[in-house]
């Protein structure tokens, strides 16, 4: 099931803009303090670093990702997720807009 709407959260109005605008996101904070971000990656191949573990939920489009230390690229589409360890990196390859929710921790 794909998340289509998020109720009852606080949203930062200033966007996080990375890679010259190829990735744009907004931070969400839930009433219990849980933090997530929602955003879009435009067509590009990018490398992201993580502090905390992350679960990337695809809510639109698709991407291919490659975890640090692996050679395999894995494709995910709408309704699918992938996990990235904390204190790590991953590559993401996008050919159409990839809309996501990033779940931290």
Short mmCIF file of C-alpha atoms in Angstrom, two decimals:
data_model
loop_
_atom_site.label_atom_id
_atom_site.label_comp_id
_atom_site.label_asym_id
_atom_site.label_seq_id
_atom_site.Cartn_x
_atom_site.Cartn_y
_atom_site.Cartn_z
CA UNK A 1 0.00 0.00 0.00
CA UNK A 2 1.32 3.44 -0.93
CA UNK A 3 1.09 6.34 1.50
CA UNK A 4 -0.99 9.03 -0.22
CA UNK A 5 -1.68 11.42 2.64
CA UNK A 6 -0.12 12.20 6.02
CA UNK A 7 -2.35 13.78 8.67
CA UNK A 8 -1.51 15.40 12.00
CA UNK A 9 2.11 16.39 11.35
CA UNK A 10 4.15 19.57 11.54
CA UNK A 11 5.84 20.48 8.24
CA UNK A 12 8.86 22.74 7.80
CA UNK A 13 7.96 25.22 5.09
CA UNK A 14 11.51 25.83 3.88
CA UNK A 15 12.61 23.08 1.53
CA UNK A 16 15.82 21.08 1.82
CA UNK A 17 17.41 21.47 -1.62
CA UNK A 18 20.30 19.17 -2.56
CA UNK A 19 22.40 18.54 -5.66
CA UNK A 20 21.50 21.83 -7.41
CA UNK A 21 17.78 21.11 -7.07
CA UNK A 22 17.85 17.47 -8.17
CA UNK A 23 16.49 16.48 -4.73
CA UNK A 24 13.99 18.60 -2.80
CA UNK A 25 12.34 17.57 0.47
CA UNK A 26 10.43 18.88 3.48
CA UNK A 27 10.81 17.68 7.07
CA UNK A 28 7.82 16.23 8.93
CA UNK A 29 7.49 15.92 12.70
CA UNK A 30 4.79 13.75 14.22
CA UNK A 31 3.15 14.56 17.58
CA UNK A 32 5.26 11.83 19.26
CA UNK A 33 8.48 13.45 17.95
CA UNK A 34 9.07 10.99 15.10
CA UNK A 35 10.79 12.67 12.15
CA UNK A 36 10.47 11.85 8.46
CA UNK A 37 10.96 13.70 5.21
CA UNK A 38 8.89 13.74 2.06
CA UNK A 39 10.36 14.74 -1.26
CA UNK A 40 11.26 14.15 -4.87
CA UNK A 41 14.42 13.21 -6.72
CA UNK A 42 14.54 14.38 -10.34
CA UNK A 43 16.38 12.45 -13.08
CA UNK A 44 20.02 12.05 -12.04
CA UNK A 45 22.50 9.65 -10.45
CA UNK A 46 23.32 10.82 -6.92
CA UNK A 47 25.11 9.60 -3.78
CA UNK A 48 23.52 10.17 -0.37
CA UNK A 49 25.03 9.66 3.07
CA UNK A 50 23.05 8.51 6.09
CA UNK A 51 23.44 9.22 9.80
CA UNK A 52 20.57 7.13 11.14
CA UNK A 53 19.21 4.05 9.37
CA UNK A 54 16.64 4.99 6.72
CA UNK A 55 13.71 3.33 5.00
CA UNK A 56 12.96 4.90 1.64
CA UNK A 57 9.31 4.44 0.66
CA UNK A 58 8.51 5.05 -3.01
CA UNK A 59 5.16 6.83 -3.32
CA UNK A 60 5.46 7.66 -7.03
CA UNK A 61 7.75 6.94 -9.95
CA UNK A 62 10.69 4.60 -9.56
CA UNK A 63 14.44 4.46 -8.99
CA UNK A 64 17.36 2.11 -8.87
CA UNK A 65 19.55 2.08 -5.78
CA UNK A 66 22.93 0.62 -4.89
CA UNK A 67 23.95 0.18 -1.27
CA UNK A 68 27.48 1.05 -0.20
CA UNK A 69 29.83 -1.88 -0.67
CA UNK A 70 27.65 -3.70 -3.22
CA UNK A 71 27.75 -3.90 -7.00
CA UNK A 72 24.06 -4.61 -7.55
CA UNK A 73 21.54 -1.99 -8.63
CA UNK A 74 18.00 -2.79 -7.44
CA UNK A 75 14.86 -1.25 -8.96
CA UNK A 76 11.94 -0.14 -6.79
CA UNK A 77 8.62 1.39 -7.82
CA UNK A 78 5.48 2.82 -6.31
CA UNK A 79 4.47 0.98 -3.15
CA UNK A 80 7.93 -0.53 -2.57
CA UNK A 81 10.58 0.31 0.04
CA UNK A 82 14.27 -0.18 0.61
CA UNK A 83 16.42 0.07 3.74
CA UNK A 84 19.76 1.82 4.13
CA UNK A 85 22.01 1.22 7.17
CA UNK A 86 23.03 4.13 9.39
CA UNK A 87 26.41 5.81 8.89
CA UNK A 88 26.49 4.57 5.31
CA UNK A 89 26.03 5.73 1.73
CA UNK A 90 23.86 4.73 -1.18
CA UNK A 91 23.67 5.62 -4.85
CA UNK A 92 20.34 6.36 -6.47
CA UNK A 93 19.66 6.42 -10.20
CA UNK A 94 16.45 8.12 -11.34
CA UNK A 95 15.12 8.38 -14.90
CA UNK A 96 11.66 9.72 -13.97
CA UNK A 97 10.65 11.73 -10.91
CA UNK A 98 11.00 9.54 -7.78
CA UNK A 99 8.61 10.65 -5.01
CA UNK A 100 9.46 9.33 -1.57
CA UNK A 101 8.95 9.33 2.17
CA UNK A 102 12.16 8.83 4.16
CA UNK A 103 11.55 7.09 7.51
CA UNK A 104 14.48 7.68 9.89
CA UNK A 105 15.80 5.37 12.60
#
